[in-house]
Structures are given as structure tokens and as C-alpha cells.
Amino acid sequence: ALLNHPIPRHELLQLAVRLGADVPFCLSGASLAVGWSRGERLMRLPPLPTAPMLLLSPKEGVRTAEAYRWLDEAPDRARGAVVLDGEALGTWGSVARMAGNDFESPIFGRVPQIRAAFEALVQTGPFLCRMSGSGSTVFAIYRSEKERDEARLQLGSKLGVVRAVETA
């Protein structure tokens, strides 16, 4: 951007995917997108309203390379058929019903601290709780700032660093 975009967008995205699965998303300018494969295929969606959120980063982490190896070693789980349209991901409630992360099962099975952080976060009553990417941070989205702030107090700091934020 500082050089007035000397690299064509399609070339920039090809370079980005070599750096990491989330880099194309960061370059897309989208606040919400459906991604598939390893994240290099994206479909932008209209942004959702801002919502109160907690991020919990457990004391125990996981290396990205290990997470991908564990995912590759996990048995394939067939997923049911799904048809996505704008309405399917148009509200936080619909996102919560569809949300999933294939990394959770292999990582939760190998890193008990991350599983414990996730389970503690679920106990605070959010309407959406997942692990972020390949871990180790877990997040929860709440209906109100009051619910989020009460959850933050309930969690304390025994499981890791807890940050109160807003979705973008």
C-alpha cells in the first residue's frame, strides 16, 4: 500500500498463502469470510455486528507444525451436507450453530491445559465458544458486555491470560 500497490492482487495472494494460511484473509480486507482448504480459498461475507468477546490464552501452547501433524494423523470424520448462503452466516446465532474447528479434537486430546481452558470458558455461558485456528487461544462470544465481564471475573487467571475485547 505504501508503494501504491506495485504487485497485482492475485500475485500478492499467491505470495501470502506461502507465508501462512491466515495471511490471505488478513490481506482480503474482509471482517468475515468463509474459508476452505488451508485457508487460501475465501468468500467474503458482510460483517456481523460488534459483539463482546473473551480471549483465553492458556499457559501451555501448541506448535503450529505439531497441530497440523496431529490433524493429519486424526481419522477422517465425514461431515454432513451443508448449503451456505448469506443468511446461513448472517447473525452471530447462525454462526454459532455452524461453527467448528477440526483442530480441537486432536489438540484437546494431547494438550489437557487447552481442553481445560476451553471447558472453563464454555461453563461461563457464551453463545459461541471455539478454539482459534490451530490453537492455543480459545475464545467466547457473549450476548452482552455484562455477561462477558462476569465471565472474566469467574475465570480469573489460573488457566492463562484472559482478555476482554470486541469482535471487529
Short mmCIF file of N, CA and C in Angstrom, two decimals:
data_model
loop_
_atom_site.label_atom_id
_atom_site.label_comp_id
_atom_site.label_asym_id
_atom_site.label_seq_id
_atom_site.Cartn_x
_atom_site.Cartn_y
_atom_site.Cartn_z
N ALA A 1 0.83 -1.20 0.00
CA ALA A 1 0.00 0.00 0.00
C ALA A 1 0.87 1.26 0.00
N LEU A 2 1.97 1.22 0.75
CA LEU A 2 2.85 2.39 0.81
C LEU A 2 3.49 2.67 -0.55
N LEU A 3 3.65 1.65 -1.36
CA LEU A 3 4.28 1.80 -2.68
C LEU A 3 3.25 1.89 -3.81
N ASN A 4 2.01 2.16 -3.44
CA ASN A 4 0.93 2.30 -4.41
C ASN A 4 0.63 0.99 -5.15
N HIS A 5 0.64 -0.11 -4.40
CA HIS A 5 0.24 -1.44 -4.90
C HIS A 5 0.98 -1.88 -6.16
N PRO A 6 2.32 -2.02 -6.11
CA PRO A 6 3.07 -2.43 -7.30
C PRO A 6 2.88 -3.90 -7.67
N ILE A 7 2.42 -4.73 -6.74
CA ILE A 7 2.22 -6.15 -7.01
C ILE A 7 0.73 -6.39 -7.25
N PRO A 8 0.38 -6.97 -8.39
CA PRO A 8 -1.04 -7.26 -8.66
C PRO A 8 -1.64 -8.12 -7.54
N ARG A 9 -2.91 -7.89 -7.24
CA ARG A 9 -3.59 -8.55 -6.11
C ARG A 9 -3.47 -10.07 -6.18
N HIS A 10 -3.69 -10.67 -7.35
CA HIS A 10 -3.63 -12.13 -7.44
C HIS A 10 -2.24 -12.67 -7.13
N GLU A 11 -1.19 -11.93 -7.52
CA GLU A 11 0.17 -12.36 -7.20
C GLU A 11 0.45 -12.20 -5.71
N LEU A 12 -0.04 -11.12 -5.14
CA LEU A 12 0.14 -10.88 -3.71
C LEU A 12 -0.51 -11.99 -2.89
N LEU A 13 -1.70 -12.43 -3.29
CA LEU A 13 -2.38 -13.51 -2.58
C LEU A 13 -1.62 -14.83 -2.72
N GLN A 14 -1.01 -15.07 -3.87
CA GLN A 14 -0.21 -16.29 -4.04
C GLN A 14 1.02 -16.27 -3.13
N LEU A 15 1.63 -15.11 -2.98
CA LEU A 15 2.75 -14.97 -2.05
C LEU A 15 2.27 -15.14 -0.61
N ALA A 16 1.11 -14.57 -0.31
CA ALA A 16 0.58 -14.61 1.06
C ALA A 16 0.34 -16.02 1.54
N VAL A 17 -0.21 -16.88 0.70
CA VAL A 17 -0.53 -18.24 1.13
C VAL A 17 0.73 -19.03 1.47
N ARG A 18 1.86 -18.66 0.90
CA ARG A 18 3.11 -19.34 1.24
C ARG A 18 3.58 -18.96 2.65
N LEU A 19 3.16 -17.79 3.13
CA LEU A 19 3.56 -17.34 4.46
C LEU A 19 2.72 -17.97 5.57
N GLY A 20 1.47 -18.28 5.28
CA GLY A 20 0.61 -18.88 6.29
C GLY A 20 -0.83 -18.87 5.83
N ALA A 21 -1.61 -19.80 6.38
CA ALA A 21 -2.99 -19.96 5.95
C ALA A 21 -3.86 -18.75 6.25
N ASP A 22 -3.53 -18.00 7.28
CA ASP A 22 -4.36 -16.86 7.65
C ASP A 22 -3.94 -15.56 6.95
N VAL A 23 -2.81 -15.55 6.28
CA VAL A 23 -2.30 -14.32 5.66
C VAL A 23 -3.21 -13.83 4.53
N PRO A 24 -3.72 -14.71 3.64
CA PRO A 24 -4.64 -14.21 2.62
C PRO A 24 -5.88 -13.54 3.23
N PHE A 25 -6.39 -14.11 4.32
CA PHE A 25 -7.55 -13.47 4.97
C PHE A 25 -7.19 -12.07 5.45
N CYS A 26 -6.04 -11.94 6.07
CA CYS A 26 -5.62 -10.63 6.57
C CYS A 26 -5.47 -9.62 5.43
N LEU A 27 -5.06 -10.07 4.26
CA LEU A 27 -4.92 -9.18 3.11
C LEU A 27 -6.24 -8.92 2.40
N SER A 28 -7.25 -9.73 2.67
CA SER A 28 -8.51 -9.62 1.93
C SER A 28 -9.30 -8.37 2.28
N GLY A 29 -9.07 -7.82 3.47
CA GLY A 29 -9.85 -6.67 3.90
C GLY A 29 -11.22 -7.05 4.45
N ALA A 30 -11.53 -8.33 4.49
CA ALA A 30 -12.83 -8.80 4.98
C ALA A 30 -12.81 -8.90 6.50
N SER A 31 -13.93 -8.57 7.13
CA SER A 31 -14.04 -8.82 8.56
C SER A 31 -14.65 -10.20 8.82
N LEU A 32 -15.28 -10.78 7.79
CA LEU A 32 -15.86 -12.11 7.90
C LEU A 32 -15.73 -12.79 6.54
N ALA A 33 -15.33 -14.05 6.56
CA ALA A 33 -15.22 -14.81 5.32
C ALA A 33 -15.36 -16.29 5.64
N VAL A 34 -15.84 -17.03 4.69
CA VAL A 34 -15.82 -18.48 4.77
C VAL A 34 -14.54 -18.91 4.08
N GLY A 35 -13.76 -19.75 4.76
CA GLY A 35 -12.52 -20.23 4.18
C GLY A 35 -12.55 -21.73 4.07
N TRP A 36 -11.88 -22.26 3.08
CA TRP A 36 -11.74 -23.70 2.97
C TRP A 36 -10.35 -24.05 2.49
N SER A 37 -10.11 -25.35 2.40
CA SER A 37 -8.80 -25.90 2.16
C SER A 37 -7.93 -25.51 3.36
N ARG A 38 -6.79 -24.91 3.15
CA ARG A 38 -5.94 -24.48 4.27
C ARG A 38 -6.11 -22.99 4.53
N GLY A 39 -7.19 -22.41 4.04
CA GLY A 39 -7.47 -21.00 4.29
C GLY A 39 -7.15 -20.09 3.13
N GLU A 40 -6.62 -20.68 2.04
CA GLU A 40 -6.26 -19.83 0.90
C GLU A 40 -7.44 -19.56 -0.02
N ARG A 41 -8.54 -20.25 0.17
CA ARG A 41 -9.76 -20.02 -0.59
C ARG A 41 -10.75 -19.31 0.33
N LEU A 42 -11.20 -18.14 -0.09
CA LEU A 42 -12.05 -17.33 0.76
C LEU A 42 -13.25 -16.79 0.00
N MET A 43 -14.37 -16.69 0.71
CA MET A 43 -15.53 -15.98 0.19
C MET A 43 -15.90 -14.93 1.23
N ARG A 44 -15.79 -13.66 0.84
CA ARG A 44 -16.13 -12.57 1.77
C ARG A 44 -17.62 -12.55 2.04
N LEU A 45 -17.94 -12.21 3.28
CA LEU A 45 -19.33 -12.07 3.71
C LEU A 45 -19.52 -10.71 4.35
N PRO A 46 -20.75 -10.23 4.41
CA PRO A 46 -20.99 -8.95 5.09
C PRO A 46 -20.61 -9.07 6.57
N PRO A 47 -20.09 -8.00 7.15
CA PRO A 47 -19.68 -8.07 8.56
C PRO A 47 -20.87 -8.27 9.49
N LEU A 48 -20.61 -8.94 10.60
CA LEU A 48 -21.60 -9.12 11.66
C LEU A 48 -21.50 -7.94 12.62
N PRO A 49 -22.53 -7.71 13.43
CA PRO A 49 -22.43 -6.63 14.42
C PRO A 49 -21.33 -6.91 15.44
N THR A 50 -20.77 -5.86 15.99
CA THR A 50 -19.76 -6.00 17.04
C THR A 50 -20.38 -6.75 18.22
N ALA A 51 -19.59 -7.63 18.83
CA ALA A 51 -20.07 -8.41 19.98
C ALA A 51 -18.96 -8.50 21.02
N PRO A 52 -19.35 -8.57 22.31
CA PRO A 52 -18.35 -8.73 23.37
C PRO A 52 -17.73 -10.13 23.34
N MET A 53 -16.44 -10.18 23.60
CA MET A 53 -15.70 -11.43 23.42
C MET A 53 -14.60 -11.56 24.47
N LEU A 54 -14.31 -12.80 24.86
CA LEU A 54 -13.16 -13.10 25.70
C LEU A 54 -12.18 -13.95 24.91
N LEU A 55 -10.91 -13.67 25.09
CA LEU A 55 -9.83 -14.49 24.57
C LEU A 55 -9.11 -15.09 25.77
N LEU A 56 -8.92 -16.38 25.79
CA LEU A 56 -8.20 -17.06 26.87
C LEU A 56 -7.02 -17.79 26.26
N SER A 57 -5.83 -17.33 26.59
CA SER A 57 -4.60 -17.94 26.09
C SER A 57 -4.00 -18.78 27.21
N PRO A 58 -4.14 -20.11 27.10
CA PRO A 58 -3.62 -20.99 28.17
C PRO A 58 -2.12 -20.87 28.33
N LYS A 59 -1.65 -21.25 29.51
CA LYS A 59 -0.22 -21.21 29.79
C LYS A 59 0.54 -22.19 28.91
N GLU A 60 -0.10 -23.30 28.57
CA GLU A 60 0.50 -24.31 27.69
C GLU A 60 0.11 -24.00 26.26
N GLY A 61 1.07 -23.99 25.37
CA GLY A 61 0.80 -23.71 23.96
C GLY A 61 0.92 -24.95 23.11
N VAL A 62 0.78 -24.76 21.82
CA VAL A 62 0.96 -25.84 20.86
C VAL A 62 1.66 -25.24 19.64
N ARG A 63 2.65 -25.95 19.13
CA ARG A 63 3.34 -25.50 17.94
C ARG A 63 2.46 -25.78 16.72
N THR A 64 2.42 -24.82 15.80
CA THR A 64 1.58 -24.96 14.62
C THR A 64 1.92 -26.22 13.84
N ALA A 65 3.20 -26.51 13.66
CA ALA A 65 3.59 -27.71 12.91
C ALA A 65 3.06 -28.98 13.58
N GLU A 66 3.11 -29.03 14.91
CA GLU A 66 2.56 -30.19 15.62
C GLU A 66 1.06 -30.28 15.42
N ALA A 67 0.37 -29.14 15.51
CA ALA A 67 -1.08 -29.13 15.35
C ALA A 67 -1.48 -29.69 13.99
N TYR A 68 -0.78 -29.27 12.93
CA TYR A 68 -1.10 -29.79 11.60
C TYR A 68 -0.75 -31.28 11.48
N ARG A 69 0.32 -31.71 12.11
CA ARG A 69 0.68 -33.13 12.07
C ARG A 69 -0.40 -33.95 12.77
N TRP A 70 -0.84 -33.48 13.94
CA TRP A 70 -1.89 -34.19 14.69
C TRP A 70 -3.19 -34.23 13.89
N LEU A 71 -3.49 -33.14 13.21
CA LEU A 71 -4.70 -33.10 12.39
C LEU A 71 -4.61 -34.11 11.26
N ASP A 72 -3.44 -34.16 10.63
CA ASP A 72 -3.24 -35.12 9.53
C ASP A 72 -3.33 -36.56 10.02
N GLU A 73 -2.91 -36.82 11.26
CA GLU A 73 -2.94 -38.17 11.82
C GLU A 73 -4.34 -38.57 12.30
N ALA A 74 -5.22 -37.60 12.51
CA ALA A 74 -6.56 -37.88 13.04
C ALA A 74 -7.38 -38.62 11.99
N PRO A 75 -8.25 -39.52 12.45
CA PRO A 75 -9.11 -40.21 11.48
C PRO A 75 -10.05 -39.20 10.81
N ASP A 76 -10.28 -39.41 9.52
CA ASP A 76 -11.20 -38.52 8.80
C ASP A 76 -12.60 -38.71 9.36
N ARG A 77 -13.25 -37.58 9.62
CA ARG A 77 -14.63 -37.64 10.10
C ARG A 77 -15.51 -37.04 9.01
N ALA A 78 -16.42 -37.84 8.52
CA ALA A 78 -17.32 -37.36 7.47
C ALA A 78 -18.23 -36.28 8.06
N ARG A 79 -18.42 -35.25 7.30
CA ARG A 79 -19.31 -34.17 7.72
C ARG A 79 -20.59 -34.27 6.90
N GLY A 80 -21.67 -33.84 7.52
CA GLY A 80 -22.95 -33.84 6.82
C GLY A 80 -22.97 -32.80 5.72
N ALA A 81 -23.92 -32.94 4.83
CA ALA A 81 -24.08 -31.98 3.74
C ALA A 81 -24.49 -30.63 4.29
N VAL A 82 -24.03 -29.58 3.64
CA VAL A 82 -24.37 -28.24 4.08
C VAL A 82 -24.45 -27.34 2.84
N VAL A 83 -25.39 -26.43 2.85
CA VAL A 83 -25.50 -25.42 1.81
C VAL A 83 -25.37 -24.08 2.50
N LEU A 84 -24.40 -23.30 2.07
CA LEU A 84 -24.18 -22.00 2.67
C LEU A 84 -24.75 -20.91 1.77
N ASP A 85 -25.40 -19.96 2.39
CA ASP A 85 -25.81 -18.76 1.69
C ASP A 85 -25.63 -17.61 2.66
N GLY A 86 -25.91 -16.40 2.23
CA GLY A 86 -25.71 -15.24 3.08
C GLY A 86 -26.46 -15.33 4.40
N GLU A 87 -27.66 -15.88 4.38
CA GLU A 87 -28.46 -15.99 5.61
C GLU A 87 -27.89 -17.02 6.58
N ALA A 88 -27.20 -18.04 6.04
CA ALA A 88 -26.65 -19.09 6.90
C ALA A 88 -25.59 -18.55 7.85
N LEU A 89 -24.96 -17.44 7.49
CA LEU A 89 -23.92 -16.85 8.33
C LEU A 89 -24.16 -15.36 8.54
N GLY A 90 -25.43 -14.98 8.61
CA GLY A 90 -25.79 -13.57 8.71
C GLY A 90 -25.94 -13.02 10.12
N THR A 91 -25.99 -13.90 11.12
CA THR A 91 -26.11 -13.47 12.52
C THR A 91 -25.14 -14.26 13.38
N TRP A 92 -24.84 -13.75 14.56
CA TRP A 92 -23.96 -14.49 15.47
C TRP A 92 -24.58 -15.82 15.86
N GLY A 93 -25.90 -15.85 16.00
CA GLY A 93 -26.57 -17.11 16.34
C GLY A 93 -26.39 -18.16 15.26
N SER A 94 -26.52 -17.76 13.99
CA SER A 94 -26.33 -18.72 12.91
C SER A 94 -24.87 -19.14 12.80
N VAL A 95 -23.96 -18.23 13.04
CA VAL A 95 -22.54 -18.59 13.05
C VAL A 95 -22.27 -19.60 14.16
N ALA A 96 -22.85 -19.37 15.33
CA ALA A 96 -22.65 -20.29 16.46
C ALA A 96 -23.14 -21.69 16.12
N ARG A 97 -24.26 -21.79 15.42
CA ARG A 97 -24.79 -23.11 15.05
C ARG A 97 -23.89 -23.83 14.05
N MET A 98 -23.18 -23.09 13.21
CA MET A 98 -22.37 -23.70 12.15
C MET A 98 -20.89 -23.83 12.53
N ALA A 99 -20.45 -23.11 13.55
CA ALA A 99 -19.01 -23.01 13.85
C ALA A 99 -18.42 -24.36 14.25
N GLY A 100 -17.19 -24.56 13.87
CA GLY A 100 -16.44 -25.75 14.23
C GLY A 100 -14.97 -25.52 13.96
N ASN A 101 -14.14 -26.36 14.53
CA ASN A 101 -12.71 -26.27 14.30
C ASN A 101 -12.14 -27.69 14.35
N ASP A 102 -11.68 -28.18 13.20
CA ASP A 102 -11.17 -29.55 13.12
C ASP A 102 -9.94 -29.78 13.98
N PHE A 103 -9.25 -28.72 14.37
CA PHE A 103 -8.06 -28.86 15.22
C PHE A 103 -8.42 -29.21 16.67
N GLU A 104 -9.63 -28.89 17.10
CA GLU A 104 -9.97 -29.07 18.52
C GLU A 104 -9.79 -30.49 19.01
N SER A 105 -10.33 -31.46 18.32
CA SER A 105 -10.26 -32.84 18.80
C SER A 105 -8.82 -33.34 18.96
N PRO A 106 -7.98 -33.23 17.95
CA PRO A 106 -6.61 -33.74 18.15
C PRO A 106 -5.82 -32.94 19.19
N ILE A 107 -6.04 -31.66 19.28
CA ILE A 107 -5.28 -30.85 20.25
C ILE A 107 -5.81 -31.07 21.66
N PHE A 108 -7.13 -31.07 21.84
CA PHE A 108 -7.68 -31.29 23.18
C PHE A 108 -7.26 -32.64 23.72
N GLY A 109 -7.11 -33.63 22.84
CA GLY A 109 -6.70 -34.96 23.27
C GLY A 109 -5.24 -35.03 23.70
N ARG A 110 -4.42 -34.10 23.24
CA ARG A 110 -2.99 -34.13 23.53
C ARG A 110 -2.52 -33.05 24.49
N VAL A 111 -3.28 -31.97 24.61
CA VAL A 111 -2.86 -30.85 25.46
C VAL A 111 -4.01 -30.56 26.45
N PRO A 112 -4.00 -31.24 27.60
CA PRO A 112 -5.10 -31.10 28.56
C PRO A 112 -5.35 -29.66 29.03
N GLN A 113 -4.30 -28.85 29.09
CA GLN A 113 -4.47 -27.46 29.55
C GLN A 113 -5.34 -26.66 28.59
N ILE A 114 -5.21 -26.92 27.30
CA ILE A 114 -6.04 -26.20 26.32
C ILE A 114 -7.48 -26.69 26.43
N ARG A 115 -7.67 -28.00 26.56
CA ARG A 115 -9.03 -28.54 26.74
C ARG A 115 -9.66 -27.97 28.00
N ALA A 116 -8.90 -27.90 29.10
CA ALA A 116 -9.43 -27.36 30.35
C ALA A 116 -9.82 -25.89 30.20
N ALA A 117 -9.02 -25.12 29.48
CA ALA A 117 -9.34 -23.71 29.25
C ALA A 117 -10.63 -23.59 28.45
N PHE A 118 -10.78 -24.41 27.41
CA PHE A 118 -11.99 -24.40 26.60
C PHE A 118 -13.21 -24.76 27.44
N GLU A 119 -13.09 -25.83 28.22
CA GLU A 119 -14.23 -26.28 29.05
C GLU A 119 -14.61 -25.23 30.09
N ALA A 120 -13.62 -24.56 30.67
CA ALA A 120 -13.91 -23.50 31.64
C ALA A 120 -14.64 -22.34 30.96
N LEU A 121 -14.22 -22.00 29.77
CA LEU A 121 -14.86 -20.92 29.02
C LEU A 121 -16.30 -21.28 28.67
N VAL A 122 -16.54 -22.52 28.26
CA VAL A 122 -17.89 -22.98 27.96
C VAL A 122 -18.80 -22.84 29.19
N GLN A 123 -18.25 -23.12 30.38
CA GLN A 123 -19.03 -23.05 31.61
C GLN A 123 -19.49 -21.63 31.96
N THR A 124 -18.94 -20.62 31.30
CA THR A 124 -19.34 -19.24 31.58
C THR A 124 -20.60 -18.83 30.81
N GLY A 125 -21.11 -19.70 29.94
CA GLY A 125 -22.37 -19.45 29.26
C GLY A 125 -22.36 -18.58 28.02
N PRO A 126 -21.29 -18.61 27.22
CA PRO A 126 -21.32 -17.83 25.97
C PRO A 126 -22.25 -18.51 24.96
N PHE A 127 -22.63 -17.79 23.91
CA PHE A 127 -23.41 -18.47 22.88
C PHE A 127 -22.53 -19.03 21.78
N LEU A 128 -21.23 -18.73 21.82
CA LEU A 128 -20.28 -19.32 20.89
C LEU A 128 -18.94 -19.46 21.59
N CYS A 129 -18.35 -20.64 21.52
CA CYS A 129 -17.04 -20.89 22.11
C CYS A 129 -16.30 -21.86 21.21
N ARG A 130 -15.07 -21.51 20.84
CA ARG A 130 -14.25 -22.33 19.95
C ARG A 130 -12.79 -22.09 20.26
N MET A 131 -11.94 -22.94 19.71
CA MET A 131 -10.51 -22.69 19.72
C MET A 131 -10.20 -21.88 18.46
N SER A 132 -9.27 -20.97 18.57
CA SER A 132 -8.90 -20.12 17.44
C SER A 132 -7.83 -20.81 16.60
N GLY A 133 -8.11 -21.02 15.34
CA GLY A 133 -7.14 -21.60 14.42
C GLY A 133 -6.56 -22.91 14.92
N SER A 134 -5.23 -23.03 14.87
CA SER A 134 -4.56 -24.24 15.32
C SER A 134 -4.19 -24.17 16.79
N GLY A 135 -4.75 -23.19 17.50
CA GLY A 135 -4.55 -23.08 18.94
C GLY A 135 -3.38 -22.18 19.29
N SER A 136 -3.19 -21.90 20.50
CA SER A 136 -3.82 -22.49 21.64
C SER A 136 -4.90 -21.59 22.28
N THR A 137 -5.07 -20.38 21.75
CA THR A 137 -6.07 -19.47 22.30
C THR A 137 -7.48 -19.99 22.02
N VAL A 138 -8.34 -19.88 23.02
CA VAL A 138 -9.76 -20.18 22.87
C VAL A 138 -10.53 -18.89 23.05
N PHE A 139 -11.71 -18.82 22.45
CA PHE A 139 -12.48 -17.58 22.54
C PHE A 139 -13.94 -17.88 22.79
N ALA A 140 -14.63 -16.88 23.33
CA ALA A 140 -16.07 -16.98 23.57
C ALA A 140 -16.71 -15.65 23.23
N ILE A 141 -17.90 -15.73 22.65
CA ILE A 141 -18.67 -14.54 22.31
C ILE A 141 -19.93 -14.54 23.16
N TYR A 142 -20.24 -13.37 23.71
CA TYR A 142 -21.34 -13.23 24.66
C TYR A 142 -22.42 -12.30 24.12
N ARG A 143 -23.59 -12.40 24.75
CA ARG A 143 -24.72 -11.57 24.35
C ARG A 143 -24.58 -10.13 24.83
N SER A 144 -23.86 -9.93 25.93
CA SER A 144 -23.73 -8.58 26.48
C SER A 144 -22.36 -8.40 27.12
N GLU A 145 -21.96 -7.15 27.27
CA GLU A 145 -20.70 -6.85 27.96
C GLU A 145 -20.76 -7.32 29.40
N LYS A 146 -21.94 -7.19 30.02
CA LYS A 146 -22.09 -7.62 31.42
C LYS A 146 -21.80 -9.11 31.56
N GLU A 147 -22.37 -9.94 30.67
CA GLU A 147 -22.10 -11.38 30.71
C GLU A 147 -20.61 -11.67 30.50
N ARG A 148 -20.01 -10.97 29.54
CA ARG A 148 -18.58 -11.16 29.27
C ARG A 148 -17.75 -10.79 30.48
N ASP A 149 -18.05 -9.64 31.09
CA ASP A 149 -17.25 -9.18 32.22
C ASP A 149 -17.41 -10.09 33.44
N GLU A 150 -18.62 -10.62 33.65
CA GLU A 150 -18.83 -11.58 34.73
C GLU A 150 -18.05 -12.86 34.47
N ALA A 151 -18.03 -13.29 33.21
CA ALA A 151 -17.26 -14.49 32.84
C ALA A 151 -15.78 -14.28 33.10
N ARG A 152 -15.30 -13.09 32.78
CA ARG A 152 -13.88 -12.79 33.00
C ARG A 152 -13.54 -12.88 34.49
N LEU A 153 -14.39 -12.35 35.33
CA LEU A 153 -14.16 -12.44 36.78
C LEU A 153 -14.20 -13.89 37.24
N GLN A 154 -15.14 -14.65 36.72
CA GLN A 154 -15.28 -16.05 37.09
C GLN A 154 -14.03 -16.86 36.71
N LEU A 155 -13.45 -16.56 35.56
CA LEU A 155 -12.29 -17.31 35.09
C LEU A 155 -11.01 -16.99 35.85
N GLY A 156 -10.86 -15.71 36.23
CA GLY A 156 -9.62 -15.31 36.89
C GLY A 156 -8.44 -15.52 35.95
N SER A 157 -7.29 -15.84 36.53
CA SER A 157 -6.09 -16.01 35.70
C SER A 157 -5.43 -17.38 35.88
N LYS A 158 -6.11 -18.30 36.54
CA LYS A 158 -5.48 -19.59 36.83
C LYS A 158 -5.25 -20.45 35.57
N LEU A 159 -6.03 -20.22 34.51
CA LEU A 159 -5.88 -21.03 33.30
C LEU A 159 -5.05 -20.37 32.21
N GLY A 160 -4.73 -19.10 32.42
CA GLY A 160 -3.96 -18.38 31.41
C GLY A 160 -4.35 -16.91 31.39
N VAL A 161 -3.95 -16.23 30.34
CA VAL A 161 -4.24 -14.81 30.19
C VAL A 161 -5.61 -14.63 29.56
N VAL A 162 -6.46 -13.85 30.22
CA VAL A 162 -7.82 -13.59 29.74
C VAL A 162 -7.91 -12.13 29.33
N ARG A 163 -8.37 -11.91 28.09
CA ARG A 163 -8.52 -10.54 27.58
C ARG A 163 -9.95 -10.32 27.13
N ALA A 164 -10.52 -9.20 27.54
CA ALA A 164 -11.86 -8.80 27.09
C ALA A 164 -11.67 -7.89 25.87
N VAL A 165 -12.33 -8.24 24.78
CA VAL A 165 -12.24 -7.49 23.54
C VAL A 165 -13.62 -7.41 22.90
N GLU A 166 -13.68 -6.76 21.76
CA GLU A 166 -14.89 -6.71 20.94
C GLU A 166 -14.54 -7.34 19.59
N THR A 167 -15.49 -8.02 18.99
CA THR A 167 -15.26 -8.52 17.64
C THR A 167 -15.16 -7.33 16.69
N ALA A 168 -14.53 -7.54 15.57
CA ALA A 168 -14.38 -6.45 14.58
C ALA A 168 -15.28 -6.72 13.39
#
